[in-house]
């Protein structure tokens, strides 16, 4: 539905279409629902049931069957018995037959004619003797140390004795242990 058609149907401009606005847009007619009109013809009448000739009777089948006969029951023999253990001979080893083959005798003849012409060459290229380069002589000098400014270090403090050492030294001075 286009916006123009919606605005035309929305009479009060509230943004929704009520039932009354929709009915007015459809021509003001409210739909009515009714059952369709049906017309029926004259009722159908049925006559008496049809009659047929005398009922047909059927006789019993003419074939007669006797009691079945079977062949004699088969008899079975006892199952075969096998020896408890069987002993086999040691396997046999066979050597391969010695066969000698000779090379086939063949004779080759030289070709009868030469169909290839001898190649012709131009002058051979001339090469110069290889040049060897010597590595340049290099002299290595002892690396020089750059002079660095000397900073004066404060003199180290004399070590201090612990209490236990002081007590031991005092005892020694007195002449005791």
Coordinates of C-alpha atoms in Angstrom, one line a residue:
X1 CA 0.0 0.0 0.0
X2 CA 1.4 3.4 -0.9
X3 CA 1.8 6.2 1.7
X4 CA -0.7 8.4 -0.2
X5 CA -3.4 5.6 -0.2
X6 CA -2.8 5.0 3.6
X7 CA -3.1 8.8 4.4
X8 CA -6.3 8.9 2.4
X9 CA -7.8 6.0 4.4
X10 CA -6.6 7.4 7.8
X11 CA -9.3 10.1 8.1
X12 CA -8.4 11.2 11.6
X13 CA -4.6 11.1 11.0
X14 CA -3.7 9.0 14.1
X15 CA -1.4 6.7 12.1
X16 CA -3.7 3.6 12.2
X17 CA -6.8 2.6 10.3
X18 CA -9.8 1.8 12.4
X19 CA -12.7 -0.5 11.3
X20 CA -14.9 2.5 10.6
X21 CA -12.1 4.2 8.4
X22 CA -11.6 1.0 6.6
X23 CA -15.4 0.5 5.9
X24 CA -15.6 4.1 4.7
X25 CA -12.7 3.6 2.3
X26 CA -14.3 0.4 1.0
X27 CA -17.5 2.2 0.0
X28 CA -19.4 2.0 3.3
X29 CA -20.7 -1.4 2.8
X30 CA -20.3 -4.0 5.5
X31 CA -19.8 -7.5 4.2
X32 CA -22.6 -9.9 4.9
X33 CA -22.1 -13.5 5.0
X34 CA -24.9 -16.0 4.1
X35 CA -25.2 -19.5 3.0
X36 CA -25.4 -19.9 -0.8
X37 CA -28.8 -20.5 -2.3
X38 CA -29.3 -24.1 -3.3
X39 CA -32.2 -25.6 -5.2
X40 CA -32.9 -29.3 -5.2
X41 CA -34.8 -31.3 -7.7
X42 CA -37.6 -33.8 -7.1
X43 CA -36.7 -36.6 -4.7
X44 CA -35.4 -39.8 -6.3
X45 CA -37.6 -42.8 -6.0
X46 CA -36.4 -46.3 -6.1
X47 CA -38.2 -49.3 -7.6
X48 CA -38.5 -52.9 -6.4
X49 CA -35.3 -54.8 -6.5
X50 CA -34.5 -56.7 -9.7
X51 CA -35.2 -60.4 -9.7
X52 CA -32.9 -63.0 -11.2
X53 CA -33.3 -66.6 -12.3
X54 CA -33.1 -69.7 -10.1
X55 CA -29.9 -69.9 -8.0
X56 CA -27.1 -71.9 -9.4
X57 CA -25.8 -74.9 -7.5
X58 CA -22.4 -76.1 -7.9
X59 CA -21.3 -79.8 -7.5
X60 CA -18.3 -81.0 -5.5
X61 CA -15.1 -81.3 -7.4
X62 CA -14.7 -84.5 -9.4
X63 CA -11.1 -85.2 -8.4
X64 CA -10.3 -87.5 -5.5
X65 CA -7.0 -87.7 -3.7
X66 CA -5.4 -90.7 -2.1
X67 CA -3.1 -90.9 0.9
X68 CA 0.4 -89.6 0.2
X69 CA 3.2 -92.2 -0.2
X70 CA 6.7 -91.5 0.9
X71 CA 10.0 -93.0 -0.1
X72 CA 11.9 -95.2 2.4
X73 CA 13.7 -93.2 5.1
X74 CA 17.4 -92.9 4.4
X75 CA 20.0 -94.7 6.5
X76 CA 23.2 -93.2 7.6
X77 CA 26.5 -94.9 8.2
X78 CA 28.7 -94.3 11.2
X79 CA 31.0 -91.3 10.9
X80 CA 34.5 -92.0 9.6
X81 CA 37.2 -92.5 12.2
X82 CA 40.6 -90.9 11.9
X83 CA 43.9 -92.0 13.3
X84 CA 44.9 -90.3 16.4
X85 CA 48.4 -89.2 15.2
X86 CA 49.9 -89.1 11.8
X87 CA 53.7 -89.2 11.1
X88 CA 55.1 -87.4 8.1
X89 CA 58.5 -87.8 6.6
X90 CA 61.1 -85.0 6.8
X91 CA 60.8 -82.5 3.9
X92 CA 62.9 -83.2 0.9
X93 CA 65.4 -80.7 -0.6
X94 CA 65.9 -80.6 -4.3
X95 CA 68.9 -79.0 -6.1
X96 CA 68.3 -76.9 -9.1
X97 CA 69.3 -78.6 -12.4
X98 CA 72.6 -77.5 -13.8
X99 CA 72.2 -75.7 -17.0
X100 CA 74.8 -74.1 -19.3
X101 CA 73.9 -71.6 -21.8
X102 CA 76.2 -70.5 -24.7
X103 CA 76.1 -67.1 -26.2
X104 CA 74.4 -67.1 -29.6
X105 CA 76.8 -67.1 -32.6
X106 CA 76.4 -63.8 -34.4
X107 CA 78.4 -62.3 -37.2
X108 CA 78.4 -58.6 -37.9
X109 CA 79.4 -57.1 -41.2
X110 CA 80.7 -53.6 -41.7
X111 CA 78.2 -51.2 -43.3
X112 CA 78.3 -51.2 -47.0
X113 CA 78.3 -47.5 -47.7
X114 CA 78.7 -44.3 -45.7
X115 CA 75.8 -41.8 -46.0
X116 CA 77.2 -39.2 -43.7
X117 CA 79.6 -36.6 -44.9
X118 CA 82.6 -35.8 -42.7
X119 CA 82.0 -32.6 -40.8
X120 CA 83.9 -29.4 -41.7
X121 CA 85.2 -27.1 -39.0
X122 CA 86.2 -23.5 -39.0
X123 CA 89.3 -22.2 -37.3
X124 CA 89.6 -23.3 -33.7
X125 CA 89.2 -20.6 -31.1
X126 CA 92.3 -19.4 -29.3
X127 CA 92.3 -19.1 -25.5
X128 CA 94.7 -17.1 -23.4
X129 CA 96.4 -18.6 -20.5
X130 CA 94.5 -18.1 -17.2
X131 CA 95.6 -15.1 -15.2
X132 CA 96.1 -15.5 -11.5
X133 CA 95.8 -12.7 -9.2
X134 CA 97.7 -12.4 -6.0
X135 CA 96.2 -11.3 -2.8
X136 CA 97.5 -7.9 -1.8
X137 CA 99.9 -7.9 1.1
X138 CA 98.3 -6.6 4.2
X139 CA 100.1 -5.5 7.3
X140 CA 98.3 -5.7 10.6
X141 CA 99.3 -3.4 13.5
X142 CA 98.8 -3.8 17.2
X143 CA 95.6 -2.0 18.1
X144 CA 96.2 1.2 20.0
X145 CA 94.3 1.8 23.2
X146 CA 92.8 5.3 23.5
X147 CA 93.8 7.1 26.6
X148 CA 91.0 7.5 29.1
X149 CA 90.8 10.0 31.9
X150 CA 91.8 8.4 35.2
X151 CA 89.4 9.1 38.0
X152 CA 90.7 8.9 41.5
X153 CA 89.2 6.2 43.6
X154 CA 88.8 6.9 47.3
X155 CA 91.1 4.8 49.5
X156 CA 89.6 1.6 50.8
X157 CA 88.5 1.7 54.4
X158 CA 90.3 -0.4 56.8
X159 CA 88.4 -3.5 57.8
X160 CA 86.7 -3.3 61.1
X161 CA 86.9 -6.1 63.6
X162 CA 83.8 -7.7 65.1
X163 CA 83.0 -7.7 68.8
X164 CA 84.1 -11.3 69.1
X165 CA 87.5 -10.6 67.5
X166 CA 88.0 -7.6 69.7
X167 CA 87.2 -9.6 72.9
X168 CA 89.7 -12.3 71.8
X169 CA 92.4 -9.8 71.1
X170 CA 91.9 -8.2 74.5
X171 CA 92.2 -11.6 76.2
X172 CA 95.5 -12.3 74.4
X173 CA 96.9 -9.0 75.6
X174 CA 96.1 -9.9 79.2
X175 CA 97.8 -13.3 78.8
X176 CA 94.8 -15.4 79.2
X177 CA 93.9 -18.3 77.0

